[in-house]
mmCIF file of C-alpha atoms in Angstrom:
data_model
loop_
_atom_site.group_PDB
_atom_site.id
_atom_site.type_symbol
_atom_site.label_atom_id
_atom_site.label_comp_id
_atom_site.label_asym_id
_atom_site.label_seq_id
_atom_site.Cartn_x
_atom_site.Cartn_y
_atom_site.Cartn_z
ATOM 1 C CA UNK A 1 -108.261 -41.999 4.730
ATOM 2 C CA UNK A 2 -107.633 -44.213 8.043
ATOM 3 C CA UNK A 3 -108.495 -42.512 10.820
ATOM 4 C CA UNK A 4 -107.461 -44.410 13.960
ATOM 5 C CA UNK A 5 -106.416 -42.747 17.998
ATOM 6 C CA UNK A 6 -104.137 -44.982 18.797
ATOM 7 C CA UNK A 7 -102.022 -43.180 22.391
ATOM 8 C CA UNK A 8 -103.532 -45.370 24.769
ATOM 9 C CA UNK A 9 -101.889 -47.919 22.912
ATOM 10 C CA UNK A 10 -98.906 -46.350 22.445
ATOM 11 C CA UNK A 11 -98.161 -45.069 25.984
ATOM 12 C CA UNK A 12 -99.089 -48.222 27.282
ATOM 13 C CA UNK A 13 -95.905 -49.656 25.123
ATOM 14 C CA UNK A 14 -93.677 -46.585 26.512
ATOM 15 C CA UNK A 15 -94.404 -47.597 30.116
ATOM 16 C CA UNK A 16 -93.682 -50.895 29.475
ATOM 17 C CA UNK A 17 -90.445 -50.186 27.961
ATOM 18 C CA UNK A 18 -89.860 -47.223 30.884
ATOM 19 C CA UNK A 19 -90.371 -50.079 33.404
ATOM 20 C CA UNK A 20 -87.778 -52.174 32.214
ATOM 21 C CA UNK A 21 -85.287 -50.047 30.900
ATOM 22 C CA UNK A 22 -85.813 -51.145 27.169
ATOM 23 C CA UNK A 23 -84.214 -48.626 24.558
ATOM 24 C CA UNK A 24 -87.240 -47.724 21.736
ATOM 25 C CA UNK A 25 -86.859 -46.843 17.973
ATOM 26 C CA UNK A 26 -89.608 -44.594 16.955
ATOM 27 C CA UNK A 27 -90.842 -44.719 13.589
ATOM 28 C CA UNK A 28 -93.366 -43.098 11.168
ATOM 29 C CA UNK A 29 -93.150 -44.045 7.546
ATOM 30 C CA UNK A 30 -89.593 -44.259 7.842
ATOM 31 C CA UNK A 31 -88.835 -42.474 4.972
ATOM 32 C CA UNK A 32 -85.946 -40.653 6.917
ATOM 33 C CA UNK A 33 -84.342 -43.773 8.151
ATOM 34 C CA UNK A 34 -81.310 -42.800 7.058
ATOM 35 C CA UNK A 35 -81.151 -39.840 9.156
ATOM 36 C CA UNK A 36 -79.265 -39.606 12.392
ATOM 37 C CA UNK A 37 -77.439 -42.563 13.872
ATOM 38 C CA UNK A 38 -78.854 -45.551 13.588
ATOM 39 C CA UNK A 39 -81.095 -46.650 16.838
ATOM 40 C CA UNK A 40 -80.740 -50.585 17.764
ATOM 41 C CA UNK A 41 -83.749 -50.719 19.828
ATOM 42 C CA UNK A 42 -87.161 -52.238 19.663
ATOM 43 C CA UNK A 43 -89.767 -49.941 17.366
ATOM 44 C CA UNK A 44 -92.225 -48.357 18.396
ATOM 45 C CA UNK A 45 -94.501 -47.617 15.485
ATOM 46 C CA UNK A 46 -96.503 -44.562 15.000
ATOM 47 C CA UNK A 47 -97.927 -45.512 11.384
ATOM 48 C CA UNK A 48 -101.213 -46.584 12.569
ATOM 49 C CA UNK A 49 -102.108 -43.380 14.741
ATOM 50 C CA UNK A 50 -103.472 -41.356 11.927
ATOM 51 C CA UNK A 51 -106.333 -39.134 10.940
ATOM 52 C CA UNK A 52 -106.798 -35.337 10.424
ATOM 53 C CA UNK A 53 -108.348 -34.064 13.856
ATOM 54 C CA UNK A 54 -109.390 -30.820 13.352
ATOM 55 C CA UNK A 55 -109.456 -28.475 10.298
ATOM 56 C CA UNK A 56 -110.702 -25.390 9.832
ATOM 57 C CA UNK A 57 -109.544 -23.023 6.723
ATOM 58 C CA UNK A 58 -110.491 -19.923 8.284
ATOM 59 C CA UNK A 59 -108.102 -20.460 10.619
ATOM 60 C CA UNK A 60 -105.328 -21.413 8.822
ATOM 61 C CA UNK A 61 -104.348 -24.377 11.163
ATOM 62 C CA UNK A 62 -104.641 -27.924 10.813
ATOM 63 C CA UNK A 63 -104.501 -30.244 13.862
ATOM 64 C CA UNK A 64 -103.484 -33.978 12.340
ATOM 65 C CA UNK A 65 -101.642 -37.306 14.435
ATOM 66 C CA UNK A 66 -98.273 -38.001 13.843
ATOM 67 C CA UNK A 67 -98.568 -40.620 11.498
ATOM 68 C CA UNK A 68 -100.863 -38.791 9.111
ATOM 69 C CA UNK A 69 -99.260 -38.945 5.718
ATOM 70 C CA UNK A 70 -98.145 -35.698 4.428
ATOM 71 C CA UNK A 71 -99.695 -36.068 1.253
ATOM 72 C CA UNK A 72 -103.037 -36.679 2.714
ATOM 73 C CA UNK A 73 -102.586 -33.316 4.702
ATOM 74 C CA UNK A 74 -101.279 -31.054 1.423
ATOM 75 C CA UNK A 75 -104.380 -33.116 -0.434
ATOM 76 C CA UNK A 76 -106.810 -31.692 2.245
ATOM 77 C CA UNK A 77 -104.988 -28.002 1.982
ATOM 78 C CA UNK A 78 -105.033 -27.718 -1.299
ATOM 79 C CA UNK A 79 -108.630 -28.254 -1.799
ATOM 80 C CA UNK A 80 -109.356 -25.162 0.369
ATOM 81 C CA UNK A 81 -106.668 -23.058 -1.737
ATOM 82 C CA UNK A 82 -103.793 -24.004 1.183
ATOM 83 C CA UNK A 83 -100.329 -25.601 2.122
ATOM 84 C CA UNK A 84 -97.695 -26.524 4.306
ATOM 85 C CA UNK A 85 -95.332 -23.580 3.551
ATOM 86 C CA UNK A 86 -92.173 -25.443 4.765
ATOM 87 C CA UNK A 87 -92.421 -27.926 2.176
ATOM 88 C CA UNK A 88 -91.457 -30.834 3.754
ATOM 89 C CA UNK A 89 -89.180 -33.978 1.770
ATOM 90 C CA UNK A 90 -90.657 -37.704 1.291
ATOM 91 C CA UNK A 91 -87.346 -38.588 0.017
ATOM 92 C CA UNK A 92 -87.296 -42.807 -0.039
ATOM 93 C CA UNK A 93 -91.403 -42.468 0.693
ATOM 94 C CA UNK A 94 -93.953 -40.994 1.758
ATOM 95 C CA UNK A 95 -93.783 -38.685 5.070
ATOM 96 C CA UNK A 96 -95.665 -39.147 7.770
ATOM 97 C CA UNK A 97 -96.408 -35.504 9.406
ATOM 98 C CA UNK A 98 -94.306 -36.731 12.948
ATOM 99 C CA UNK A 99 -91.533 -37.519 11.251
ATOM 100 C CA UNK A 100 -91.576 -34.756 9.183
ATOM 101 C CA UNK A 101 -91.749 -31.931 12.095
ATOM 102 C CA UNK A 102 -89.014 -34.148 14.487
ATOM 103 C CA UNK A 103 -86.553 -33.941 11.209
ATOM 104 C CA UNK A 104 -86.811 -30.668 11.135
ATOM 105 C CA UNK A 105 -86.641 -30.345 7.674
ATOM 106 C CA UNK A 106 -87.834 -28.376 4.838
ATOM 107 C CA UNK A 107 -88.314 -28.355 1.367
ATOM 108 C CA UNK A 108 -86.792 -24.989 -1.692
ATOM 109 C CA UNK A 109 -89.669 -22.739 0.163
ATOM 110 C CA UNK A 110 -88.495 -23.278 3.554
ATOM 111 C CA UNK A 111 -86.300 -19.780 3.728
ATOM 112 C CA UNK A 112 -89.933 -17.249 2.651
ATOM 113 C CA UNK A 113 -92.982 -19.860 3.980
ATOM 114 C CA UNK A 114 -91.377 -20.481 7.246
ATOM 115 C CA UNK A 115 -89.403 -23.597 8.780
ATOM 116 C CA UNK A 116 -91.463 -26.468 11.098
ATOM 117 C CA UNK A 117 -90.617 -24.759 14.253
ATOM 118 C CA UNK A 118 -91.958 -21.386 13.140
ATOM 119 C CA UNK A 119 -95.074 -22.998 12.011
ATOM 120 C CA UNK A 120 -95.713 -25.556 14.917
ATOM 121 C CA UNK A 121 -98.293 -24.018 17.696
ATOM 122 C CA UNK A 122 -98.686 -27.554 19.886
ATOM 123 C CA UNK A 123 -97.707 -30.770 20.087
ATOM 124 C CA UNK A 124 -99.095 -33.860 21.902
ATOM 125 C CA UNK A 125 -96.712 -35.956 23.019
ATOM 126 C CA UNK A 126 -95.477 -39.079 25.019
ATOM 127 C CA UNK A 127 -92.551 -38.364 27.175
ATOM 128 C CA UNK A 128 -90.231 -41.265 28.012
ATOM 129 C CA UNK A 129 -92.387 -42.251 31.216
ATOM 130 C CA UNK A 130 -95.393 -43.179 29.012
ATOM 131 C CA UNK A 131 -97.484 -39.941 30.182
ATOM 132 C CA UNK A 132 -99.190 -37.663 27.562
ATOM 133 C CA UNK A 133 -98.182 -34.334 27.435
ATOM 134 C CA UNK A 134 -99.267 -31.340 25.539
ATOM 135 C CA UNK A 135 -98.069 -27.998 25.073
ATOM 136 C CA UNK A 136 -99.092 -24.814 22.833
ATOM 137 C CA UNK A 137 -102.189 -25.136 21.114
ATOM 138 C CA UNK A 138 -104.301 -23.957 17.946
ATOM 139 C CA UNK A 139 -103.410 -20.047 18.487
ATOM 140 C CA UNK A 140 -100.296 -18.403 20.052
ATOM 141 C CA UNK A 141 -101.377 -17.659 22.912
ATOM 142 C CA UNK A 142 -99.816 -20.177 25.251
ATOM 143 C CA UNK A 143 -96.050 -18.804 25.078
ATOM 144 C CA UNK A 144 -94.232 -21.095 27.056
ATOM 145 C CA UNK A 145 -96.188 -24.196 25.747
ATOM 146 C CA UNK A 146 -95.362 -22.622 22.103
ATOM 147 C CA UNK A 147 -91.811 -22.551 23.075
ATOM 148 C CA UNK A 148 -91.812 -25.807 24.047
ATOM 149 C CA UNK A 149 -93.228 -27.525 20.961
ATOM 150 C CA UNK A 150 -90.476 -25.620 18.963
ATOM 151 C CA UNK A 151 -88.542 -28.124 20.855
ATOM 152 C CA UNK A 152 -89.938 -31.066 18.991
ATOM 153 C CA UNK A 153 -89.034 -29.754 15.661
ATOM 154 C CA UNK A 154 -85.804 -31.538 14.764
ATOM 155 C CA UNK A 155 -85.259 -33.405 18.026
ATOM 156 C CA UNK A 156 -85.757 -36.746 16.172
ATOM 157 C CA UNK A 157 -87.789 -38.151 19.128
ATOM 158 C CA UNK A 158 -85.184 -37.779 21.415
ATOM 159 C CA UNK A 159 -87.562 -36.129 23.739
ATOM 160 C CA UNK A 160 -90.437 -37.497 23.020
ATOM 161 C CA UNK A 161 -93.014 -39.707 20.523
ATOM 162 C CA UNK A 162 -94.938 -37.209 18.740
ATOM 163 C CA UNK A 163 -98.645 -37.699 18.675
ATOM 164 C CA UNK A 164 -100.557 -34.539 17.534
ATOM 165 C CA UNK A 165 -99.508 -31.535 16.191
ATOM 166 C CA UNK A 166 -101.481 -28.151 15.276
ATOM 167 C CA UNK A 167 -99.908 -26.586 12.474
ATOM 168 C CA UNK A 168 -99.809 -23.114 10.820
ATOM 169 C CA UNK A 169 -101.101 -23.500 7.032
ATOM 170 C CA UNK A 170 -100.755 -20.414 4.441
ATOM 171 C CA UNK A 171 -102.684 -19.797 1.553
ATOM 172 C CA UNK A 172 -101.460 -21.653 -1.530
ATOM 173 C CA UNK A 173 -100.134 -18.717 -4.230
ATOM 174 C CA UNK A 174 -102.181 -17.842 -7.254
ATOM 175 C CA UNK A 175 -99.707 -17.922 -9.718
ATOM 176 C CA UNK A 176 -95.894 -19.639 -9.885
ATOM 177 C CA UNK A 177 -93.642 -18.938 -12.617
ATOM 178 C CA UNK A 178 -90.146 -21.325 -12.843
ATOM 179 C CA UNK A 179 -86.854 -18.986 -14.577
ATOM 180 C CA UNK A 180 -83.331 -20.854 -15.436
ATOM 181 C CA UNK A 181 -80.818 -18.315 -16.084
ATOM 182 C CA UNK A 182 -77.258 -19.723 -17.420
ATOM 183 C CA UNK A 183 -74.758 -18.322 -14.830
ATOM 184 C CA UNK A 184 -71.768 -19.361 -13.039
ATOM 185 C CA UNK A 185 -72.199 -19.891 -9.009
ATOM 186 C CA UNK A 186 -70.715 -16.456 -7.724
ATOM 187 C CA UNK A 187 -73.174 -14.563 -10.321
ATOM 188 C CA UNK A 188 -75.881 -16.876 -9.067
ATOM 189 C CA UNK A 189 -74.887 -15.873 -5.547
ATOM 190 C CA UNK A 190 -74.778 -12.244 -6.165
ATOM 191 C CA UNK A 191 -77.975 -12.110 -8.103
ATOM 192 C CA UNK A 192 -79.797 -14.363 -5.050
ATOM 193 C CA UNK A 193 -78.238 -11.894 -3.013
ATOM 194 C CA UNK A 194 -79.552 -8.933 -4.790
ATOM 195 C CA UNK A 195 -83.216 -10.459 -5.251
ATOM 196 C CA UNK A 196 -83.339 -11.294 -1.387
ATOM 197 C CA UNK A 197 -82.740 -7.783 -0.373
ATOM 198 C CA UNK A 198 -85.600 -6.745 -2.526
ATOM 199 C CA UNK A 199 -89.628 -7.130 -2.907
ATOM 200 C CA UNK A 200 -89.301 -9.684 -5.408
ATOM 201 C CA UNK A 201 -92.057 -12.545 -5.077
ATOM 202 C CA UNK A 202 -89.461 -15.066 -4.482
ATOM 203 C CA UNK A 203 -90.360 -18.900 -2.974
ATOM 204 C CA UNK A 204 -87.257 -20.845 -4.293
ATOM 205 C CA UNK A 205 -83.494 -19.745 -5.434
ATOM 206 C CA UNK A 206 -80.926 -22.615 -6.448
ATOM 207 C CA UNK A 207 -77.929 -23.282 -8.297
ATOM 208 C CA UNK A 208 -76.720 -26.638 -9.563
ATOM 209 C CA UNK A 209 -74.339 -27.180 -12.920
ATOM 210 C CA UNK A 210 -73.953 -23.098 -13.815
ATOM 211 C CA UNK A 211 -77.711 -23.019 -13.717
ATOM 212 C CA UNK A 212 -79.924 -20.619 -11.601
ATOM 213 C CA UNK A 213 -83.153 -21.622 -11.095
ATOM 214 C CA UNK A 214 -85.796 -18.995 -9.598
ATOM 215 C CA UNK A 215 -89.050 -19.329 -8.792
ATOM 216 C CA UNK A 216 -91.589 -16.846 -8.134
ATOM 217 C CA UNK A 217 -94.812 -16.845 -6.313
ATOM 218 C CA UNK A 218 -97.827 -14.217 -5.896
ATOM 219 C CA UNK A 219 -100.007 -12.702 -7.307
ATOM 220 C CA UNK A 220 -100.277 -12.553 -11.179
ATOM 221 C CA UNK A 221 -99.719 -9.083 -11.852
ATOM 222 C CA UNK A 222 -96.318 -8.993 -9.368
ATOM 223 C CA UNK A 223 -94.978 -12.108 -10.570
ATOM 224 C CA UNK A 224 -95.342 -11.335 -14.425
ATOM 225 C CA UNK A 225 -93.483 -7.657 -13.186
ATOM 226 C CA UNK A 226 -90.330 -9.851 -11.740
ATOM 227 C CA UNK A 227 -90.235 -12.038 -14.268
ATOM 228 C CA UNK A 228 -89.944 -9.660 -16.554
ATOM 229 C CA UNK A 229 -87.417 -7.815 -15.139
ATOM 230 C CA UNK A 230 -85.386 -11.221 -13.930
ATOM 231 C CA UNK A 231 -85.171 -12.458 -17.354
ATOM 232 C CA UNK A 232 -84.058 -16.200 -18.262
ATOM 233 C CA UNK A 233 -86.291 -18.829 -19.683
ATOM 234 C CA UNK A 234 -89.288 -21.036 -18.010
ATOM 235 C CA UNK A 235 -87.274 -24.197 -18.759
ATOM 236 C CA UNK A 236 -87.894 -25.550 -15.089
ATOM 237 C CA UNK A 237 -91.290 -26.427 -13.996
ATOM 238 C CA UNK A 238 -93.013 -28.021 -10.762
ATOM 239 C CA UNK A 239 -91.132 -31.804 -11.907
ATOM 240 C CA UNK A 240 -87.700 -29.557 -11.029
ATOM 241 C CA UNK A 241 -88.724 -28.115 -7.609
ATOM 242 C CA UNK A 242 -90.248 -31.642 -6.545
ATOM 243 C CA UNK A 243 -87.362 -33.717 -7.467
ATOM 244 C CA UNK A 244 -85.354 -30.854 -5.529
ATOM 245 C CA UNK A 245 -87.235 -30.881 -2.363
ATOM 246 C CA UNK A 246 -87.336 -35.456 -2.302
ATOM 247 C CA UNK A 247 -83.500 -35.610 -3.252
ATOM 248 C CA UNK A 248 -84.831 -36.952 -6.618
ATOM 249 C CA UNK A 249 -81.698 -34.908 -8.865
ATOM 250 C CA UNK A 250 -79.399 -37.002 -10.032
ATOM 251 C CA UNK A 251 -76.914 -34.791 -8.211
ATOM 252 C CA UNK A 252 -78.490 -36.904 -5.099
ATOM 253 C CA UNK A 253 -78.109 -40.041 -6.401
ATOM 254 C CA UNK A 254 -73.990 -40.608 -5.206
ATOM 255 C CA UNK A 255 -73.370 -42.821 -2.700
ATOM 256 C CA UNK A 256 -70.446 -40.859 -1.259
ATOM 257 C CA UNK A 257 -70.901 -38.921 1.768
ATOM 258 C CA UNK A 258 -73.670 -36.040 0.964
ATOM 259 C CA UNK A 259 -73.035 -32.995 3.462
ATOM 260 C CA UNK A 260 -75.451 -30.600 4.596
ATOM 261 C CA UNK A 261 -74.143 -27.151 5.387
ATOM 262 C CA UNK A 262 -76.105 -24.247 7.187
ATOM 263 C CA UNK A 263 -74.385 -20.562 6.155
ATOM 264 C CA UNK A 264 -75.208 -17.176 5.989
ATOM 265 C CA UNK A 265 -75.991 -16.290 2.408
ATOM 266 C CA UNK A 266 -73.768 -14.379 1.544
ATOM 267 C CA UNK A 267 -70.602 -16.699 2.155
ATOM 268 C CA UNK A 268 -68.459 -17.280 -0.713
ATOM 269 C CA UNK A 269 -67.250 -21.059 -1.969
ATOM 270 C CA UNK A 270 -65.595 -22.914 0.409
ATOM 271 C CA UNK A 271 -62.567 -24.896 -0.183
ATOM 272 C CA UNK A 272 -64.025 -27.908 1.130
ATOM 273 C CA UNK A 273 -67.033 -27.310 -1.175
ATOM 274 C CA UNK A 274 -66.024 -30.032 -4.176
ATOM 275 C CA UNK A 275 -69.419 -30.295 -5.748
ATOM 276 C CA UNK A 276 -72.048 -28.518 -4.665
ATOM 277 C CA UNK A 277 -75.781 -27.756 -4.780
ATOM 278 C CA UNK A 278 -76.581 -24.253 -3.434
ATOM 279 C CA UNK A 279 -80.317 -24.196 -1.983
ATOM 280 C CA UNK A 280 -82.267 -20.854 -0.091
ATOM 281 C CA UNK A 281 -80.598 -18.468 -2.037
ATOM 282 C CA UNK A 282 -77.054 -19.768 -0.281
ATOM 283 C CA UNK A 283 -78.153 -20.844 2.962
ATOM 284 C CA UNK A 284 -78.148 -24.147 2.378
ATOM 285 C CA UNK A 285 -75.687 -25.855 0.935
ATOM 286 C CA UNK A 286 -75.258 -30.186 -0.205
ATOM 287 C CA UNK A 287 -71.682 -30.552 -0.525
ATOM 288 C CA UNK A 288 -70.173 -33.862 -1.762
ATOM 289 C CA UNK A 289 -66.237 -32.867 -0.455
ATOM 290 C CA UNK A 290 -62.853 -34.746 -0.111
ATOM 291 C CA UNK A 291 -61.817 -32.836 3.092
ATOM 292 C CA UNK A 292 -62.002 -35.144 6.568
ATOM 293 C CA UNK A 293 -65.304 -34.097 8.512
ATOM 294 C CA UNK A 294 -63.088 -32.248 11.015
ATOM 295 C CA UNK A 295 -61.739 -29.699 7.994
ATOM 296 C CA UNK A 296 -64.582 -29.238 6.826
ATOM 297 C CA UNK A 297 -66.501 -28.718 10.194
ATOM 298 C CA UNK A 298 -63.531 -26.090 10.794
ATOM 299 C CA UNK A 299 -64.310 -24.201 7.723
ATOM 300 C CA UNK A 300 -67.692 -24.131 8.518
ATOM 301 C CA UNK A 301 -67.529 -22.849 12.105
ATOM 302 C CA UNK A 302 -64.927 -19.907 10.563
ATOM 303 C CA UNK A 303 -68.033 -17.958 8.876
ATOM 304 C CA UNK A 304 -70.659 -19.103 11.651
ATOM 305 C CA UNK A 305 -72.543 -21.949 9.944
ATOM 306 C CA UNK A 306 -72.504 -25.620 10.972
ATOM 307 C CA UNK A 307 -72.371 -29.154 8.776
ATOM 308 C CA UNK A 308 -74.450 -32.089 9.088
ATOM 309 C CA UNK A 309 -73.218 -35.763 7.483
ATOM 310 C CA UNK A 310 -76.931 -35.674 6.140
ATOM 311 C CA UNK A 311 -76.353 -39.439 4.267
ATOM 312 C CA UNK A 312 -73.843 -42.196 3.204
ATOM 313 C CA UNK A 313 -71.575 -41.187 6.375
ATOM 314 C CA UNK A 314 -69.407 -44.178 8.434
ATOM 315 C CA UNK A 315 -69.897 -45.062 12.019
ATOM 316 C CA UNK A 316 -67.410 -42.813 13.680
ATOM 317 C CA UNK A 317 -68.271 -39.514 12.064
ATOM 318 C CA UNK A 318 -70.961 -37.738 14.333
ATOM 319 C CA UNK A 319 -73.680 -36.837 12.065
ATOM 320 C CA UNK A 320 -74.270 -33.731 13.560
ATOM 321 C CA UNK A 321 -72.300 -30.715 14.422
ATOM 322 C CA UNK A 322 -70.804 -31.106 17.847
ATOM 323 C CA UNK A 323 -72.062 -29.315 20.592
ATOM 324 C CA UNK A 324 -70.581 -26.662 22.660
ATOM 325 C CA UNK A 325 -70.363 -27.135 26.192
ATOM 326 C CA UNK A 326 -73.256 -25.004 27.167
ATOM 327 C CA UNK A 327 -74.795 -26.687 23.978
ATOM 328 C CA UNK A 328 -74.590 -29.977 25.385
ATOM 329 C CA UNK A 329 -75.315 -29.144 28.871
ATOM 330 C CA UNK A 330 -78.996 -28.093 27.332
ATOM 331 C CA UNK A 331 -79.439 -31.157 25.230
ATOM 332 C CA UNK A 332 -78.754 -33.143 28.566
ATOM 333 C CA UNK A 333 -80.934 -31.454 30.533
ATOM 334 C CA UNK A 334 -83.698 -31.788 28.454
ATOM 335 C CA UNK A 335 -83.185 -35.320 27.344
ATOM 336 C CA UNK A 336 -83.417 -36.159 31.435
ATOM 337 C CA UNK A 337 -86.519 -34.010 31.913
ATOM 338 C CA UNK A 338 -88.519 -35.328 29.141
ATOM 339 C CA UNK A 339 -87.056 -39.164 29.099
ATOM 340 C CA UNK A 340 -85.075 -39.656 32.172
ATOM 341 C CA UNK A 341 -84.389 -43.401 31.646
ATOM 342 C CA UNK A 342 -82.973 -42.667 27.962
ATOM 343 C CA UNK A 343 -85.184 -44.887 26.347
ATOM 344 C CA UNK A 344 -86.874 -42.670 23.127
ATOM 345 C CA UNK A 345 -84.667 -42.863 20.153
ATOM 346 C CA UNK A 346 -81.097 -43.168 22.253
ATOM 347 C CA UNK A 347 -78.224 -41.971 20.346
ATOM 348 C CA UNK A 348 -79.918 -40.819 17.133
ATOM 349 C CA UNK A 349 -79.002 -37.031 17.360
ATOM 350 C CA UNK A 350 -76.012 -37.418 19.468
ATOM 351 C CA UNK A 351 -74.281 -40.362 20.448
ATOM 352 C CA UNK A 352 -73.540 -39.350 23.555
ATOM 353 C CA UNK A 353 -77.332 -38.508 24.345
#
């Protein structure tokens, strides 16, 4: 494993680019290229700065530099019996722990082991003036520096270039069993519905094609207890759950416009909802749909969720949801505290910003 400090470096390109008003693209292992609206600007590479800083199992956190590859962190976890609860996607290749925490994005466990923001206690970071920041630390004890590293966590750079980050980790589960239990998608809903509300061991709950697929995690004698009682067969295994979490199903493989909708549970289909791939035991939701954005956007916002255009979208439909005013009165505020010249990443969360 490279192991290579690279902010001097880095900030040293950031001032450069603050001095002269020059727009930067910030990039990991760009495996999440795709995600946002695309940045015209010159990049600003974070590949290099790499290396596991600190690790101690004891203390269930690891401390790594942006542009650690995620495998190389779950390969260090799961020697000690560990792992990065929320699971986070590769996709096209393979993460970079940066990018992963600024997409904000999580893998089938994400819902029980916690999402990035939950988990991140710091962040190091260069703000758009080139100076090195850092906020939280290895235990929750700074609250307002822990609430401001939340901040990171699906920003997309927009407020900064990550460059270390000091993460929760949670011991790895003894025993995982995979069910598949042939029901149609309001069953499946009910019965995710019903298992959520109770002690079951659950780490993963979708649906796709009149198939429910469950997967427990615990202990041995509490998982052989639920299975028991949940029925079904083992026919899915780890390949199912990794293919889920890096868009590898051929249900991903469209090129149309792939939607990613954030509900409560418990909502029922939605008209817009075409074909569909039901995720966190109904939370999430990947919706291929032949409603405009704006209809379906609407139909979201009726039962409190919101819709992303998560890939294959056009130039003039926002990716995101659109902001309220109060909404975007925040995101401006905090895009001119943290990079007052606009130059980190403009544009790729909100056009506008």
């Amino acid at each position: 494993m490279q192991d290579q400090d690279k902010s001097s470096e880095l900030a040293a390109q950031v001032r450069e680019a603050a001095a002269h008003k020059q727009p930067l693209r910030l990039l990991g292992l760009d495996s999440k290229a795709f995600y946002g609206h695309p940045v015209d600007a010159e990049p600003l590479s974070l590949a290099t700065h790499r290396g596991i800083v600190r690790y101690e199992p004891t203390e269930l956190v690891i401390t790594a530099r942006a542009g650690t590859p995620v495998a190389e962190i779950e390969a260090a976890l799961a020697a000690n019996g560990q792992m990065l609860a929320f699971e986070p996607p590769g996709f096209a290749g393979q993460a970079s722990l940066g990018g992963a925490v600024a997409s904000g994005l999580g893998g089938p466990r994400r819902p029980w082991g916690g999402a990035p923001r939950d988990l991140l206690l710091g962040v190091t970071l260069l703000d758009g003036q080139g100076r090195i920041l850092r906020f939280g630390g290895e235990v929750m004890k700074n609250v307002a520096g822990y609430d401001l590293s939340r901040l990171m966590a699906g920003a997309l750079g927009t407020l900064g270039a990550l460059l270390e980050l000091s993460i929760k980790v949670l011991p790895a589960p003894k025993v995982e069993r995979s069910l598949v239990l042939n029901v149609a998608r309001d069953r499946a809903l009910q019965l995710m519905r019903d298992l959520a509300r109770q002690p079951a061991p659950l780490s993963a709950a979708c649906h796709l094609e009149d198939r429910l697929y469950i997967r427990l995690s615990g202990n041995a004698s509490s998982v052989a207890a639920w299975e028991k009682q949940i029925g079904g067969d083992g026919g899915a295994g780890n390949d199912f759950w990794s293919k889920l979490r890096n868009h590898k199903l051929d249900f991903f493989q469209s090129e149309r416009p792939l939607w990613r909708l954030s509900l409560p549970p418990a909502t029922p289909r939605l008209d817009c909802e075409k074909e569909v791939l039901t995720d966190w035991a109904g939370a999430q939701r990947w919706v291929y749909s032949s409603c405009t954005a704006a209809e379906l956007r609407h139909e979201v916002a009726k039962v409190g969720g919101h819709a992303i255009l998560f890939r294959h979208g056009d130039t003039e439909t926002p990716v995101f949801h659109p902001l309220n005013h109060v909404g975007e009165r925040l995101h401006r505020g905090l895009k001119k505290t943290f990079d007052p010249a606009g130059i980190l990443n403009p544009g790729r969360q909100y056009a506008a910003i």
